[in-house]
Coordinates of C-alpha atoms and ligand atoms in Angstrom, one line a residue:
M1 CA 0.0 0.0 0.0
T2 CA 1.4 3.4 -0.9
D3 CA 0.8 6.8 0.8
T4 CA -2.9 7.3 1.2
Q5 CA -2.5 11.0 0.6
E6 CA -1.4 10.3 -3.0
P7 CA -4.1 9.5 -5.6
Y8 CA -4.1 5.9 -6.7
I9 CA -3.9 7.0 -10.3
A10 CA -2.1 10.1 -11.3
L11 CA -1.7 11.4 -14.9
S12 CA 0.2 14.6 -15.3
G13 CA 1.1 16.6 -18.4
I14 CA 0.1 13.7 -20.7
R15 CA 0.8 14.2 -24.4
K16 CA -0.5 11.6 -26.8
G17 CA -1.1 11.6 -30.5
Y18 CA -1.1 9.4 -33.5
R19 CA 0.7 9.6 -36.8
I20 CA -1.1 8.7 -40.0
G21 CA 1.4 8.7 -42.9
G22 CA 3.4 11.9 -42.2
E23 CA 0.6 13.7 -40.5
A24 CA 0.5 14.1 -36.7
I25 CA -2.9 13.8 -35.1
P26 CA -2.8 15.2 -31.5
I27 CA -5.3 13.7 -29.0
F28 CA -4.0 15.1 -25.7
S29 CA -1.5 17.9 -25.3
N30 CA -1.4 18.4 -21.5
L31 CA -3.8 16.1 -19.7
D32 CA -4.0 15.8 -15.9
L33 CA -6.1 13.4 -14.0
A34 CA -6.2 12.2 -10.4
I35 CA -8.2 9.2 -9.2
P36 CA -8.2 8.2 -5.5
R37 CA -8.3 4.5 -4.5
G38 CA -11.9 3.3 -4.2
D39 CA -13.3 5.8 -6.8
F40 CA -15.8 4.8 -9.4
V41 CA -15.4 7.3 -12.4
A42 CA -17.5 7.4 -15.5
I43 CA -15.8 8.9 -18.5
M44 CA -18.1 10.3 -21.2
G45 CA -17.4 12.2 -24.4
P46 CA -18.1 12.4 -28.1
S47 CA -16.8 9.7 -30.4
G48 CA -13.2 10.4 -31.3
S49 CA -12.6 12.4 -28.1
G50 CA -9.9 10.0 -26.9
K51 CA -11.8 7.8 -24.4
S52 CA -10.3 4.5 -25.7
T53 CA -6.9 6.1 -26.0
L54 CA -7.1 7.1 -22.3
L55 CA -8.2 3.6 -21.3
N56 CA -5.4 2.0 -23.4
M57 CA -2.9 4.2 -21.6
L58 CA -4.3 3.3 -18.1
A59 CA -4.2 -0.4 -19.2
G60 CA -0.6 -0.1 -20.2
I61 CA -1.5 -1.2 -23.7
D62 CA -0.4 2.2 -25.1
R63 CA 2.2 4.6 -23.7
P64 CA 2.0 8.4 -23.5
D65 CA 4.3 10.4 -25.8
A66 CA 5.2 12.6 -22.8
G67 CA 4.1 13.2 -19.2
T68 CA 3.9 10.9 -16.2
L69 CA 1.4 8.1 -15.6
R70 CA 1.5 6.5 -12.2
I71 CA -0.8 3.8 -10.8
G72 CA -0.1 2.8 -7.3
S73 CA 3.7 2.9 -7.0
S74 CA 4.3 2.0 -10.7
R75 CA 5.4 4.5 -13.3
L76 CA 3.7 3.0 -16.4
D77 CA 5.2 5.7 -18.6
Q78 CA 8.7 4.5 -17.8
M79 CA 8.0 0.8 -18.2
G80 CA 8.7 -1.2 -21.4
E81 CA 6.1 -3.4 -23.0
A82 CA 6.9 -6.6 -21.2
A83 CA 6.8 -4.9 -17.8
R84 CA 3.5 -3.3 -18.7
S85 CA 1.9 -6.6 -19.7
S86 CA 3.1 -8.2 -16.5
W87 CA 1.9 -5.3 -14.5
R88 CA -1.5 -5.5 -16.2
A89 CA -1.9 -9.2 -15.4
H90 CA -1.4 -8.5 -11.7
H91 CA -3.1 -5.2 -11.1
M92 CA -6.1 -4.7 -13.4
G93 CA -9.1 -6.3 -15.0
I94 CA -10.6 -5.1 -18.3
V95 CA -14.3 -5.4 -19.2
F96 CA -15.1 -5.0 -22.9
Q97 CA -18.2 -3.9 -24.7
F98 CA -18.5 -7.2 -26.7
Y99 CA -17.3 -9.4 -23.8
N100 CA -14.4 -10.8 -25.7
L101 CA -15.1 -14.4 -24.5
L102 CA -13.6 -17.3 -26.4
P103 CA -16.6 -19.1 -28.0
M104 CA -15.0 -22.6 -27.8
L105 CA -14.4 -22.3 -24.1
T106 CA -17.0 -22.7 -21.3
A107 CA -17.9 -19.9 -18.9
A108 CA -15.5 -21.5 -16.3
E109 CA -12.7 -21.9 -18.8
N110 CA -13.0 -18.3 -20.0
V111 CA -12.8 -17.1 -16.4
E112 CA -9.9 -19.3 -15.7
L113 CA -7.7 -17.9 -18.5
P114 CA -6.0 -15.1 -16.5
L115 CA -5.1 -17.6 -13.8
L116 CA -3.1 -19.8 -16.2
L117 CA -0.3 -17.2 -16.0
K118 CA 0.0 -17.7 -12.3
P119 CA 1.6 -20.4 -10.2
L120 CA -1.6 -22.0 -9.0
S121 CA -2.7 -25.7 -9.0
A122 CA -5.7 -26.8 -11.0
R123 CA -7.6 -27.1 -7.7
E124 CA -6.8 -23.6 -6.6
R125 CA -7.8 -22.2 -10.0
R126 CA -11.1 -24.1 -9.8
T127 CA -11.8 -22.7 -6.3
R128 CA -11.2 -19.1 -7.5
V129 CA -13.2 -19.6 -10.7
D130 CA -16.2 -21.0 -8.7
K131 CA -16.0 -18.2 -6.2
V132 CA -16.2 -15.4 -8.8
L133 CA -18.8 -17.1 -10.9
D134 CA -20.9 -17.4 -7.7
L135 CA -20.2 -13.7 -7.0
V136 CA -21.6 -12.6 -10.4
G137 CA -24.7 -14.8 -10.0
L138 CA -23.7 -17.5 -12.4
A139 CA -23.2 -20.5 -10.1
G140 CA -24.4 -23.6 -11.9
R141 CA -23.5 -22.2 -15.4
E142 CA -19.8 -23.2 -15.3
K143 CA -20.1 -25.6 -18.2
Q144 CA -22.2 -23.4 -20.5
Y145 CA -20.7 -21.9 -23.6
P146 CA -21.1 -18.2 -24.4
A147 CA -23.4 -18.8 -27.3
M148 CA -25.9 -20.4 -24.8
M149 CA -26.0 -17.3 -22.7
S150 CA -27.8 -13.9 -22.9
G151 CA -25.7 -10.8 -23.4
G152 CA -26.1 -9.9 -19.8
Q153 CA -24.9 -13.3 -18.7
Q154 CA -21.9 -13.1 -21.1
Q155 CA -21.0 -9.8 -19.7
R156 CA -21.1 -11.2 -16.1
V157 CA -18.7 -13.9 -17.3
G158 CA -16.5 -11.0 -18.6
I159 CA -16.7 -9.4 -15.2
A160 CA -15.8 -12.6 -13.4
R161 CA -12.8 -13.0 -15.7
A162 CA -11.8 -9.4 -15.0
I163 CA -11.8 -9.9 -11.2
V164 CA -10.6 -13.5 -10.9
S165 CA -7.0 -12.4 -10.2
D166 CA -8.3 -10.0 -7.6
P167 CA -7.0 -6.8 -9.2
G168 CA -7.4 -3.4 -7.5
L169 CA -8.5 -1.6 -10.7
L170 CA -11.2 -2.4 -13.2
L171 CA -11.2 -0.7 -16.6
C172 CA -14.5 -0.9 -18.5
D173 CA -15.0 0.3 -22.1
E174 CA -18.7 0.6 -22.8
P175 CA -19.5 -2.4 -20.6
T176 CA -23.3 -2.0 -21.2
G177 CA -23.1 -0.7 -24.8
D178 CA -24.5 -3.9 -26.2
L179 CA -27.2 -4.7 -23.6
D180 CA -30.9 -3.9 -23.1
R181 CA -31.8 -1.7 -20.1
K182 CA -32.6 -4.5 -17.7
S183 CA -29.4 -6.4 -18.4
A184 CA -27.4 -3.1 -18.4
D185 CA -28.8 -2.3 -14.9
E186 CA -27.8 -5.7 -13.6
V187 CA -24.3 -5.4 -14.9
L188 CA -24.0 -1.8 -13.4
E189 CA -25.4 -3.0 -10.0
M190 CA -22.6 -5.6 -10.1
L191 CA -19.9 -3.0 -10.8
R192 CA -21.3 -0.8 -8.0
F193 CA -21.2 -3.8 -5.7
L194 CA -17.5 -4.5 -6.6
N195 CA -16.7 -0.8 -6.0
R196 CA -18.6 -0.4 -2.7
E197 CA -18.2 -3.8 -1.1
L198 CA -14.9 -5.1 -2.5
G199 CA -13.2 -1.7 -2.8
K200 CA -12.3 -2.0 -6.5
T201 CA -11.4 1.3 -8.2
I202 CA -13.4 1.5 -11.4
V203 CA -12.9 3.6 -14.5
M204 CA -15.8 3.1 -16.9
V205 CA -16.2 4.7 -20.4
T206 CA -19.9 5.0 -21.3
H207 CA -22.2 6.8 -23.7
D208 CA -25.2 6.1 -21.5
P209 CA -26.0 8.9 -19.0
Q210 CA -28.0 6.4 -16.9
A211 CA -25.0 4.1 -16.7
A212 CA -22.9 7.1 -15.6
L213 CA -25.2 7.6 -12.6
Y214 CA -24.0 4.4 -11.1
A215 CA -20.5 5.9 -10.8
K216 CA -19.5 8.3 -8.0
R217 CA -18.6 11.0 -10.5
T218 CA -18.6 11.7 -14.2
L219 CA -15.9 13.3 -16.2
H220 CA -16.7 14.7 -19.7
L221 CA -13.8 14.4 -22.1
D222 CA -13.8 17.1 -24.8
K223 CA -11.1 18.7 -26.9
G224 CA -8.4 16.9 -25.0
D225 CA -9.5 17.9 -21.5
F226 CA -11.8 16.8 -18.7
I227 CA -14.7 18.7 -17.3
E228 CA -16.2 17.3 -14.1
E229 CA -20.0 17.0 -14.0
K230 CA -21.7 18.8 -11.1
R231 CA -24.1 16.5 -9.2
A232 CA -26.8 17.4 -6.8
A233 CA -25.5 16.4 -3.4
Ligands
ADP1 N1 -4.2 3.5 -33.6 C1 -4.6 4.7 -34.0 N2 -3.9 5.3 -35.1 C2 -4.3 6.5 -35.5 N3 -5.3 7.2 -35.0 C3 -6.0 6.7 -34.0 C4 -5.6 5.4 -33.4 N4 -6.5 5.2 -32.4 C5 -7.3 6.3 -32.3 N5 -7.0 7.2 -33.3 C6 -7.6 8.5 -33.4 O1 -7.6 9.2 -32.2 C7 -8.8 9.9 -31.9 C8 -9.3 9.4 -30.6 O2 -9.7 8.0 -30.7 P1 -10.4 7.2 -29.6 O3 -9.5 7.2 -28.4 O4 -10.7 5.8 -30.1 O5 -11.7 8.0 -29.3 P2 -13.1 7.5 -28.6 O6 -12.8 6.2 -27.9 O7 -13.4 8.6 -27.6 O8 -14.1 7.4 -29.6 C9 -9.7 9.6 -33.1 O9 -9.5 10.7 -34.0 C10 -9.1 8.4 -33.7 O10 -9.3 8.4 -35.1
MG2 MG1 -13.7 4.3 -28.1

């Protein structure tokens, strides 16, 4: 555990752009962001505003061109690709819009995948998989294949896979973008539970203002900067 006065996630002076052919496309020129441990932040913003670029940097998939990116005590901006992937495997879970489950694996096998990188016995893996499937309300569906499940159930498998290694941080990119309202609300209740009861820090990109209400605060990304939404107390 690091100093509690420090934010868990700190981005400072982040510059990030892409190059297409010879042309530079700037996304962020001087982005700052601080997220305390235990926060649940919704990130909203128009298409192309850089939401996925931001999540990819937080996930260590992509590196900023300049600036500092610290999560916990790790300086992701200074780490190479191998160190970032190992960091990712230990410290964060990612929940995707289209679940990203492997269709030829059962629910339990999908959830087990991140554990195959760890020094655990088959029995230990099984215990952890059963525990998180139970937590997301899917006990008894271990042997079902994704195609046999509803979108909401598949996303709960996705959440179980994201938390099976017990990471402190969950990154969610449009986790309810492909779900009907009822399934979306169930998935969002689940995220709220993980935040409130298990203390997971959550950063969720969403287009849905109702989904954002499940978060503790909402940041609007526009023209390379954040504007915090005011909420009635
Ligand atoms: N790998 C890439 N190469 C070039 N341009 C990219 C790449 N990824 C994103 N962009 C551009 O960066 C901008 C922000 O993209 P993105 O982060 O995906 O936005 P959002 O998720 O908010 O829709 C867009 O203009 C997009 O076209
Ligand atoms: Mg995106």
